[in-house]
mmCIF file of C-alpha atoms in Angstrom:
data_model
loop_
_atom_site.group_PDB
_atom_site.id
_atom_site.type_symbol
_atom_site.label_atom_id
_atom_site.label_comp_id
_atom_site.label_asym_id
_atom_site.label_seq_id
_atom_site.Cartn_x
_atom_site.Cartn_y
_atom_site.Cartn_z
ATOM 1 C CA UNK A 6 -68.180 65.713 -124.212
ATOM 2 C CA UNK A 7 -66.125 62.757 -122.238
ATOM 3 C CA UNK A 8 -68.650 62.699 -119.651
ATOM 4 C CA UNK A 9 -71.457 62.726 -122.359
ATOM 5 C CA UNK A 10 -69.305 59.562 -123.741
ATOM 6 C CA UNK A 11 -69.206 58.376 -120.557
ATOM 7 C CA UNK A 12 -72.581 58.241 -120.489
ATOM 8 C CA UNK A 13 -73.817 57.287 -124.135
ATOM 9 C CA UNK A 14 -71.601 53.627 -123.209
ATOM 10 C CA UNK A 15 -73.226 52.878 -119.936
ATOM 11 C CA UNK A 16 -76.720 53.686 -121.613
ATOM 12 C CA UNK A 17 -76.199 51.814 -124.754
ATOM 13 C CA UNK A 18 -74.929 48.692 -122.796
ATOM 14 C CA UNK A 19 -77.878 48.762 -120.671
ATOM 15 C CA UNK A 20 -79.850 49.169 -123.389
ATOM 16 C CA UNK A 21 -78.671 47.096 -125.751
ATOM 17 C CA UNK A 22 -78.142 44.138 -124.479
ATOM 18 C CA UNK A 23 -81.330 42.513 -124.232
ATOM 19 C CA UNK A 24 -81.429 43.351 -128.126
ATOM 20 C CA UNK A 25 -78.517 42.298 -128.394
ATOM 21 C CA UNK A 26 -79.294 38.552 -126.925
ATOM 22 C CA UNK A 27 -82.759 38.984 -128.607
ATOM 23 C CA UNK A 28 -80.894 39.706 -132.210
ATOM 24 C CA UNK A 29 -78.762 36.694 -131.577
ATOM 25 C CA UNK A 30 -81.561 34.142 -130.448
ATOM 26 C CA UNK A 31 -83.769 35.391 -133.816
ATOM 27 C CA UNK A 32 -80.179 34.678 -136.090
ATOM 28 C CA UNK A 33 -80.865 31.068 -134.138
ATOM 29 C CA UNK A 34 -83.946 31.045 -134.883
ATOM 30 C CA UNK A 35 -83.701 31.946 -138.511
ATOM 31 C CA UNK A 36 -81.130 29.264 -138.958
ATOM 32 C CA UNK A 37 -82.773 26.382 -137.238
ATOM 33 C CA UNK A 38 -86.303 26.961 -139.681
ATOM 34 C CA UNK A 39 -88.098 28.872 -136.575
ATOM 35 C CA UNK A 40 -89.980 32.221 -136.729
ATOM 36 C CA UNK A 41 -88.618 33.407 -133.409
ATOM 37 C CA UNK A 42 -89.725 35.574 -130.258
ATOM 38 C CA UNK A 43 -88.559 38.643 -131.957
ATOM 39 C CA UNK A 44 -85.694 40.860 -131.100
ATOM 40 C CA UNK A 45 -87.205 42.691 -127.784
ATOM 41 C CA UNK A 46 -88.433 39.543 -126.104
ATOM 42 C CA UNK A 47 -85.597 39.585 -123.340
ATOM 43 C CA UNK A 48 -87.001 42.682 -122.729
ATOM 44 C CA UNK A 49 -90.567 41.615 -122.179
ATOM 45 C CA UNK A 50 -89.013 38.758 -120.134
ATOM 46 C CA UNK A 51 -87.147 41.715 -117.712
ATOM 47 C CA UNK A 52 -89.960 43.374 -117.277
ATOM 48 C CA UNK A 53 -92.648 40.408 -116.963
ATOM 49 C CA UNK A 54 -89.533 39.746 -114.104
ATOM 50 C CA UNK A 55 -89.962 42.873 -112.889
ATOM 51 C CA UNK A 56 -93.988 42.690 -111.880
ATOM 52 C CA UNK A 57 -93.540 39.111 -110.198
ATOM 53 C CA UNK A 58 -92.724 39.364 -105.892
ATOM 54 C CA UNK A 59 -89.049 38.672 -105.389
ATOM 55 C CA UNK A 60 -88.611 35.054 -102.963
ATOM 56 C CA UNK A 61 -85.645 34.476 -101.344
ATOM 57 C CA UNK A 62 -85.171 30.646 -100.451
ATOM 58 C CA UNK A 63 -84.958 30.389 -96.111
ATOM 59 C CA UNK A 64 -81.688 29.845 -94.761
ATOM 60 C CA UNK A 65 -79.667 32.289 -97.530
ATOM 61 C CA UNK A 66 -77.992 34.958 -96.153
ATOM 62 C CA UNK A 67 -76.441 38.510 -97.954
ATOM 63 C CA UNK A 68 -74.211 36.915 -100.087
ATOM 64 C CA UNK A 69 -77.560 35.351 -102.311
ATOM 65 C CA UNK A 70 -79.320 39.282 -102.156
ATOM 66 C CA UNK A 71 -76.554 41.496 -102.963
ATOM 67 C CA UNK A 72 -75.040 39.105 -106.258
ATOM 68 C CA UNK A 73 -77.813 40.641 -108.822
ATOM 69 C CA UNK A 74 -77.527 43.991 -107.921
ATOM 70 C CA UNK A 75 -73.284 43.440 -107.714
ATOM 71 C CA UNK A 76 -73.347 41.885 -111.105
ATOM 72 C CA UNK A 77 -74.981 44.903 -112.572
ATOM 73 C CA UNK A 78 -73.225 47.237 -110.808
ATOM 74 C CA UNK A 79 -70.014 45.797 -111.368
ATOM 75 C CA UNK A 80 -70.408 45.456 -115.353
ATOM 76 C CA UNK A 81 -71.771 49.005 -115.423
ATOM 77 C CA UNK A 82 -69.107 50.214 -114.039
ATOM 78 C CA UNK A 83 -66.769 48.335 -116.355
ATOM 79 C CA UNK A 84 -68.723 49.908 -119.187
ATOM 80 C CA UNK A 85 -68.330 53.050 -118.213
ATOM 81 C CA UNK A 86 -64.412 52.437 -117.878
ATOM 82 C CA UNK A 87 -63.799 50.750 -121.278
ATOM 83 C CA UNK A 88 -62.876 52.928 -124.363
ATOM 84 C CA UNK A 89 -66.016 51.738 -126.385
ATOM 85 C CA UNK A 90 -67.028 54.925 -127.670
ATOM 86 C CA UNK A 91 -64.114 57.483 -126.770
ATOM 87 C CA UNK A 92 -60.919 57.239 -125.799
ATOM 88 C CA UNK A 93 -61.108 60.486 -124.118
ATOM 89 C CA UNK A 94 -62.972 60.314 -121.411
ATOM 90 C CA UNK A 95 -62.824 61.725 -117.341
ATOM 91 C CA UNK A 96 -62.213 58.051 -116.572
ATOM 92 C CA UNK A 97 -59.813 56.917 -119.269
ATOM 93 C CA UNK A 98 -57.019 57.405 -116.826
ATOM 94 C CA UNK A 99 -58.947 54.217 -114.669
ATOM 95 C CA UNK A 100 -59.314 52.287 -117.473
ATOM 96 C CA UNK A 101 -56.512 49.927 -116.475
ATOM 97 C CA UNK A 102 -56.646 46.188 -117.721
ATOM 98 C CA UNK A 103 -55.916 44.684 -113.826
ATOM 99 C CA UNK A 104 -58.619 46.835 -112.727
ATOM 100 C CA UNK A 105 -61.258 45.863 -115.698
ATOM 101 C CA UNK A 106 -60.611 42.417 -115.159
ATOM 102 C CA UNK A 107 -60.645 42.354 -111.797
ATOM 103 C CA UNK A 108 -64.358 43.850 -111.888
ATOM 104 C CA UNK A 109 -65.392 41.041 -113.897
ATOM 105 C CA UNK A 110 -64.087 38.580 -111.651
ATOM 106 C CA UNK A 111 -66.165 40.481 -108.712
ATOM 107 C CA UNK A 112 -69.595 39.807 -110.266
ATOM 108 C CA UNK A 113 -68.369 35.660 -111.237
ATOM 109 C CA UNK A 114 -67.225 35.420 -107.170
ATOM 110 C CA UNK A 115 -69.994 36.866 -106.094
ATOM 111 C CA UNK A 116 -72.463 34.384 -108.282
ATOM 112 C CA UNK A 117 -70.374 31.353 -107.224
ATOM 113 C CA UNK A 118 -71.116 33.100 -103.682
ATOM 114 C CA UNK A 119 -74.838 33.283 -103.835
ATOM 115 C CA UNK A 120 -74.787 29.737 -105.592
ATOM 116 C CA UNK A 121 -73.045 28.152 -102.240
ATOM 117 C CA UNK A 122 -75.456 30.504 -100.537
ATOM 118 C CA UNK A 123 -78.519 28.667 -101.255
ATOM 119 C CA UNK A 124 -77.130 25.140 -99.868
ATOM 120 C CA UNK A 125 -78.330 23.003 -102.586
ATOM 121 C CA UNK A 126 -76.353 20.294 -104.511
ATOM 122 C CA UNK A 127 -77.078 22.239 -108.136
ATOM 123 C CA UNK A 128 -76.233 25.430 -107.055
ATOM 124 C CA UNK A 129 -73.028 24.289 -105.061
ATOM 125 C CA UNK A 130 -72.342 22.127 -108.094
ATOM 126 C CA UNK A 131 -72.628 25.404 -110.895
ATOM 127 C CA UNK A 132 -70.643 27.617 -108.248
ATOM 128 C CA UNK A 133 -67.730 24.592 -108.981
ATOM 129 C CA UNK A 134 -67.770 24.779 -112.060
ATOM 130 C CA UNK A 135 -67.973 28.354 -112.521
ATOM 131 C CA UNK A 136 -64.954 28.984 -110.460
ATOM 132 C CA UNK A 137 -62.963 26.092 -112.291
ATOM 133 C CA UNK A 138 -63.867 27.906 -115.699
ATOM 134 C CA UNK A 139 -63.030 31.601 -114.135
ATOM 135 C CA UNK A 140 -59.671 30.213 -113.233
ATOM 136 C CA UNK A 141 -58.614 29.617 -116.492
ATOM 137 C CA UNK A 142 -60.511 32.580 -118.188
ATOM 138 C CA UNK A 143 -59.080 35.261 -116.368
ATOM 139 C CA UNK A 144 -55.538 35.054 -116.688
ATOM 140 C CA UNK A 145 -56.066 34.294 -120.774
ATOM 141 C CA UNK A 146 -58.077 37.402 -120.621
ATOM 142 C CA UNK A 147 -55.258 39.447 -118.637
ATOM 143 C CA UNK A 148 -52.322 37.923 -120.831
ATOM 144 C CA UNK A 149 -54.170 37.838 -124.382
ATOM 145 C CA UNK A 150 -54.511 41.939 -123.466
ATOM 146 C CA UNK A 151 -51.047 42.241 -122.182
ATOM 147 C CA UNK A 152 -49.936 41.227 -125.624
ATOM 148 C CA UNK A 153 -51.399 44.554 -126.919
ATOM 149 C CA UNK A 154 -49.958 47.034 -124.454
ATOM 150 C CA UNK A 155 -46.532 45.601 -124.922
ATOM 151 C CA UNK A 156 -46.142 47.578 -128.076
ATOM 152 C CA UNK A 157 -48.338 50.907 -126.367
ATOM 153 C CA UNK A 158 -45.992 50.823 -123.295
ATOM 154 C CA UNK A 159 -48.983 51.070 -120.909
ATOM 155 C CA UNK A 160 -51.652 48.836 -119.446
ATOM 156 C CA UNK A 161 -54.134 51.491 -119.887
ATOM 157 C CA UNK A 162 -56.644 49.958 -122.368
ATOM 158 C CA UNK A 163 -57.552 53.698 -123.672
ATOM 159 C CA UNK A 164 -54.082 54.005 -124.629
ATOM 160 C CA UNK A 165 -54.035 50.815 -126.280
ATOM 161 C CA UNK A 166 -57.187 51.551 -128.247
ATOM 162 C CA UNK A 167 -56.161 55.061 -129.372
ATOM 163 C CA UNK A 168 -52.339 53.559 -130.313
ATOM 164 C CA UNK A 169 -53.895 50.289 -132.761
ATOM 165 C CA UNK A 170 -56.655 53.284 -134.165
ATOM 166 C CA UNK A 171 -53.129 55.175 -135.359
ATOM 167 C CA UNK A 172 -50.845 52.074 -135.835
ATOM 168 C CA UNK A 173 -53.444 49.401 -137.310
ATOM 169 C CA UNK A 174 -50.881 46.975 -138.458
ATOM 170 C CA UNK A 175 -50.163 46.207 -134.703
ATOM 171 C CA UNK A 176 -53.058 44.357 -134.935
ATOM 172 C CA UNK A 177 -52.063 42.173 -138.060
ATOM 173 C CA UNK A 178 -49.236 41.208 -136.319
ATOM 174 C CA UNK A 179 -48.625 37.249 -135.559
ATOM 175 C CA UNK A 180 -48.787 38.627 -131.945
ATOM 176 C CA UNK A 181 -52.132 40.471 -132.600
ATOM 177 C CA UNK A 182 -53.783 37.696 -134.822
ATOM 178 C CA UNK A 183 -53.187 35.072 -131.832
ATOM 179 C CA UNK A 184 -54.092 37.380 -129.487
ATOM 180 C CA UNK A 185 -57.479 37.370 -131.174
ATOM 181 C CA UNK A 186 -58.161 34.101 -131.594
ATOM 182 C CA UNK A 187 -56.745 33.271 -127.165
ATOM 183 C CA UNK A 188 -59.754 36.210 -126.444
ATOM 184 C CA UNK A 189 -62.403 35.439 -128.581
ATOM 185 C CA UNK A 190 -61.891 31.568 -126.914
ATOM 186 C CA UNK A 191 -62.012 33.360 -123.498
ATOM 187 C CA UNK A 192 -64.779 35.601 -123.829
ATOM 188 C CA UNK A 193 -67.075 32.502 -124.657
ATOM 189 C CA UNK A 194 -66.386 30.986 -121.401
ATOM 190 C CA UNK A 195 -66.638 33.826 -119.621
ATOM 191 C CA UNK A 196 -70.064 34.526 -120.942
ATOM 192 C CA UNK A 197 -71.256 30.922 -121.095
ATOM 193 C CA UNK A 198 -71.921 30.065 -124.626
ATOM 194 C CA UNK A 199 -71.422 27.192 -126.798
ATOM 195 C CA UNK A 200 -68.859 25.335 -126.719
ATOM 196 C CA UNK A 201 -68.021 25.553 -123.086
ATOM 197 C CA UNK A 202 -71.478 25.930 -121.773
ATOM 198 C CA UNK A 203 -75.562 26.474 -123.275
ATOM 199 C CA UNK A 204 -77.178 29.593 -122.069
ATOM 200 C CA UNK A 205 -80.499 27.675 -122.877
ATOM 201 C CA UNK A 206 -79.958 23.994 -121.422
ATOM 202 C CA UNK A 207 -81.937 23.051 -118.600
ATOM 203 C CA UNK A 208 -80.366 19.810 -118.360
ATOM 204 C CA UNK A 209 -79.265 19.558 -114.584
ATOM 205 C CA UNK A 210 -75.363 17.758 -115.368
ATOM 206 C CA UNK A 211 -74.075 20.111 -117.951
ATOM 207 C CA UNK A 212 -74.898 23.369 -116.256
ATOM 208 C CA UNK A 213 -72.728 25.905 -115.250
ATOM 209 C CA UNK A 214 -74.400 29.381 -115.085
ATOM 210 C CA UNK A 215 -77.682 28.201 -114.798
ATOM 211 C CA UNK A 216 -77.106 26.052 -111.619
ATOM 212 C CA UNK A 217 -76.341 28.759 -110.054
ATOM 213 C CA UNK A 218 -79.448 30.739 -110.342
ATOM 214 C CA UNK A 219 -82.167 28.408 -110.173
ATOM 215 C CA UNK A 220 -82.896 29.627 -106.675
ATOM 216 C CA UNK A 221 -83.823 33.124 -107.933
ATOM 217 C CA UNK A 222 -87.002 34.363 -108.905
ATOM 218 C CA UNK A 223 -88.988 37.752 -110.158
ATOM 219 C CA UNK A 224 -86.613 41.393 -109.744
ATOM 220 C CA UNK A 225 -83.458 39.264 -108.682
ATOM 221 C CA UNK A 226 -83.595 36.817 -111.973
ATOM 222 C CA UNK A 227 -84.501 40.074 -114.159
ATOM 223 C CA UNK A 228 -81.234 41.444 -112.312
ATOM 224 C CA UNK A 229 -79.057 38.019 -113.073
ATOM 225 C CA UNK A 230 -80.104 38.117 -116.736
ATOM 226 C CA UNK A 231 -79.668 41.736 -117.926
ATOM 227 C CA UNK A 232 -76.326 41.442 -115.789
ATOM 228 C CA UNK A 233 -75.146 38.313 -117.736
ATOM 229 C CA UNK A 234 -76.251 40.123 -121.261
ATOM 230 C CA UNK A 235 -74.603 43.489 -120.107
ATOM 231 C CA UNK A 236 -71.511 41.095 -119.563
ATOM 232 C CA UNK A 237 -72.063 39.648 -123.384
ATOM 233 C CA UNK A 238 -72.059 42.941 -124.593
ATOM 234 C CA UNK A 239 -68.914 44.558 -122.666
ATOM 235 C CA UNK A 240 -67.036 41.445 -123.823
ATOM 236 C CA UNK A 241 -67.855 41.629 -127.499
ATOM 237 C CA UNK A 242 -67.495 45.405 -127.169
ATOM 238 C CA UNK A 243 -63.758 45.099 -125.556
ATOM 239 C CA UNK A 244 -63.080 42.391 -128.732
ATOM 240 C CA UNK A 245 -64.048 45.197 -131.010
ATOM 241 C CA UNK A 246 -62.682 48.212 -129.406
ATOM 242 C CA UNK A 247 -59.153 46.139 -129.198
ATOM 243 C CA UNK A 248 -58.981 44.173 -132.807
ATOM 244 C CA UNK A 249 -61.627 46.276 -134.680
ATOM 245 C CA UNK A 250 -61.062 50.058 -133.359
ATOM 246 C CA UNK A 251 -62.166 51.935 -136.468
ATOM 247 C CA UNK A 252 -64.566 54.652 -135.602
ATOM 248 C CA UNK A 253 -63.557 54.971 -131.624
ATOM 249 C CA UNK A 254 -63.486 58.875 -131.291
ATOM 250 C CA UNK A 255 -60.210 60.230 -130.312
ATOM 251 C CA UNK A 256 -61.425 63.968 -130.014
ATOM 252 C CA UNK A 257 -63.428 65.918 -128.202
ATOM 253 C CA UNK A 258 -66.047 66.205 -131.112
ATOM 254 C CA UNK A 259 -69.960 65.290 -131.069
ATOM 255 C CA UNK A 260 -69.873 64.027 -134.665
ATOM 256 C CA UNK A 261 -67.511 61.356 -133.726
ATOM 257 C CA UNK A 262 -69.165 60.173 -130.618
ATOM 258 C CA UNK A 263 -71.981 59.649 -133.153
ATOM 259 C CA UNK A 264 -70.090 57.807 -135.248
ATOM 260 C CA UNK A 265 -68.406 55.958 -132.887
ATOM 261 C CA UNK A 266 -71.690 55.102 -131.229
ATOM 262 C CA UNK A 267 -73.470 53.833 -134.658
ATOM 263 C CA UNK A 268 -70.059 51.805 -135.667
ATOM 264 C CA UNK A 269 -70.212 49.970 -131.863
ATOM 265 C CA UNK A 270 -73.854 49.142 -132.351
ATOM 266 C CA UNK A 271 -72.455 47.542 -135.962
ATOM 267 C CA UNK A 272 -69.690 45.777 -134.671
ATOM 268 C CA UNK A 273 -71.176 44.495 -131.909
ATOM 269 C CA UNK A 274 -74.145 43.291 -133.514
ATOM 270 C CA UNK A 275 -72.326 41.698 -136.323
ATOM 271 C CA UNK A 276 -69.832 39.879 -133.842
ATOM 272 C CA UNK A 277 -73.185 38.221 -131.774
ATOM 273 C CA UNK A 278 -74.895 37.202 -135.127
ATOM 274 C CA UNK A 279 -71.717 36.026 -136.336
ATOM 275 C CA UNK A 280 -71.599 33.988 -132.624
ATOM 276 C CA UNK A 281 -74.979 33.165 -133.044
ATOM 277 C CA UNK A 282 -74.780 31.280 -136.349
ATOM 278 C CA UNK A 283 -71.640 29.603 -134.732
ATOM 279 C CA UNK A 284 -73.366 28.446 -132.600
ATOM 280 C CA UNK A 285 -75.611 26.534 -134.859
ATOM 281 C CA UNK A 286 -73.289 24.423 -136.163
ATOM 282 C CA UNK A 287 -70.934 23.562 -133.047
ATOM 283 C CA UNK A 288 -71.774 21.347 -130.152
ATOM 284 C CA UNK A 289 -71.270 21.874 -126.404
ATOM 285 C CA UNK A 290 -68.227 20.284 -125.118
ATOM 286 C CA UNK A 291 -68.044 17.737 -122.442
ATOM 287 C CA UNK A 292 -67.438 19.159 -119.091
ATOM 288 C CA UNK A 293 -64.243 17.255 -119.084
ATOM 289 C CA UNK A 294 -63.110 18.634 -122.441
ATOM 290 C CA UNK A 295 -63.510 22.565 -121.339
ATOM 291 C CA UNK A 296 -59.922 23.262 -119.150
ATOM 292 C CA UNK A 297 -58.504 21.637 -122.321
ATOM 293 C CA UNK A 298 -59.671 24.771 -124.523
ATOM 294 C CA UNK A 299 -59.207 27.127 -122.215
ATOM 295 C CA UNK A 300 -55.693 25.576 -121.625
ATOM 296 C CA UNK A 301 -55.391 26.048 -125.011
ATOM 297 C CA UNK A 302 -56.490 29.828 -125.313
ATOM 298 C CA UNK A 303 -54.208 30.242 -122.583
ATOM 299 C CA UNK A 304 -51.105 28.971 -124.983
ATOM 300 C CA UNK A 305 -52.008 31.034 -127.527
ATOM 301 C CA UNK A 306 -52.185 34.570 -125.197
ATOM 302 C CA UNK A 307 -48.886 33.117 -123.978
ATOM 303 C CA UNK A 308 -47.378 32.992 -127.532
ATOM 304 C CA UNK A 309 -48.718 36.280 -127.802
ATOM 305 C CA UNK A 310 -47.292 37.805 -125.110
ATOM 306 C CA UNK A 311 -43.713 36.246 -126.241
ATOM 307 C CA UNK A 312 -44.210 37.490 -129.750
ATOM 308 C CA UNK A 313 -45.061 41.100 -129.063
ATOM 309 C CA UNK A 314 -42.670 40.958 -126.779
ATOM 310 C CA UNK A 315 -39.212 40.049 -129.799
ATOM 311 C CA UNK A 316 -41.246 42.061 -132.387
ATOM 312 C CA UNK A 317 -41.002 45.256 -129.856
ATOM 313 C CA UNK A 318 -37.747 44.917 -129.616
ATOM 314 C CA UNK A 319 -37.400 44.881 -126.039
#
């Protein structure tokens, strides 16, 4: 059964994340008066992608081929290693936080990478920015989590999960409550979306992520895209799992993998229309204006950390 677990996450964030980006560009579209593309259109896009003949610009070298299939790889394996669906699971023992956020790191680096890569001014300019954002993201991400495992006594984010699913008032704590509000700040950033940056602009000055892959074309930019929606969905996933971990299956029993895998697709759904209609109303920030927020989210995982740290006692 952990290996089918295993399994059902990696297949249902492969999956579902092109529905997932499609569900939250139709809650867009719905709010702004349009009809909208329908929910499968990013996958139509993948595989219209697919068909085309990859081009790779002259002068790039591995760093600009490998990045797509790296990003992928890279959030797949993260899938497989969070506690979306189970918490018992062959790899639960892996499932450290250092090591899931160091994955994620991997596939940003090796974007900025392929973004220097290509030698020109937008792509040099995204790879930047990117890395400027990362900087910031990262250790909110690490310390917003490390305000969890305090009170588990273990980095392991499957023992976190299974220890708020048995002790949910750990996560109406004042340490668990900011702790929400540093990651849900950090996981916009780290996915691109409004405020800090617009997954749709094509405005050359305010891009981040997409100055960085305007060089790629056909299977590579099918790669790029269903690698930065996997990375949507394992982000909204982990802010579920860790602040919302009601249905996770803690035993080895099929009809709570079920469960657990018809309560993720919920959660995870709800949290991207709830982003999506956010999104509506709010307004990208000026470049200038982003390390401020993220500075911010950064206090708040601090104050976290120090206030799971008194109410534990230690």
């Amino acid at each position: 059964m952990g290996m089918a677990a295993v399994a059902a996450q990696v297949v249902v964030v492969v999956g579902g994340a092109p529905l997932l980006t499609g569900l939250m560009r139709q809650v867009r579209a719905h709010l702004e008066g349009r009809a909208g593309a329908g929910i499968a259109q990013p996958w139509r896009d993948i595989r219209k992608l697919l068909r085309k003949e990859p081009i790779t610009p002259v002068g790039t070298g591995p760093a600009f081929r490998t990045a797509p299939a790296l990003l992928v790889a890279t959030t797949a394996v993260v899938a497989a290693l969070l506690p979306l669906l189970s918490t018992r699971t062959p790899v639960s023992a892996g499932s450290d936080l250092i090591l899931v956020v160091a994955l994620l790191a991997l596939g940003t680096v090796a974007l900025a990478l392929a973004g220097l890569d290509t030698g020109t001014a937008f792509g040099g300019m995204g790879a930047s920015r990117e890395m400027t954002v990362a900087a910031l993201v990262e250790p909110t991400i690490l310390l917003s989590v490390f305000a969890l495992s305090i009170p588990a006594g273990s980095t392991n984010l499957a023992t976190i999960v299974s220890g708020a699913v048995h002790n949910p008032a750990r996560l109406t704590s004042p340490a668990g409550l900011l702790a929400t509000a540093a990651l849900a700040v950090a996981v916009l950033a780290e996915t691109g979306r409004i405020p800090v940056d617009n997954p749709s602009t094509h405005l050359e000055l305010t891009m981040v992520h997409e100055a960085m892959v305007l060089e790629y074309a056909g299977p590579d930019l099918a790669l790029v895209e269903l690698g930065s929606q996997m990375r949507l969905t394992v982000l909204l996933g982990l802010l579920a799992s860790l602040f919302a971990p009601w249905g996770i299956a803690t035993d080895a029993s099929w009809a709570a993998l079920v469960m657990a895998l018809v309560l993720f697709a919920v959660k995870v759904a709800a949290l991207g229309a709830v982003l999506a209609a956010a999104e509506v109303f709010w307004a990208k920030l000026r470049l200038f204006r982003v390390p401020e927020l993220l500075a911010g989210s950064f206090l708040l995982a601090l104050l976290a950390v120090t206030a799971s740290y008194f109410l534990s006692g230690e």
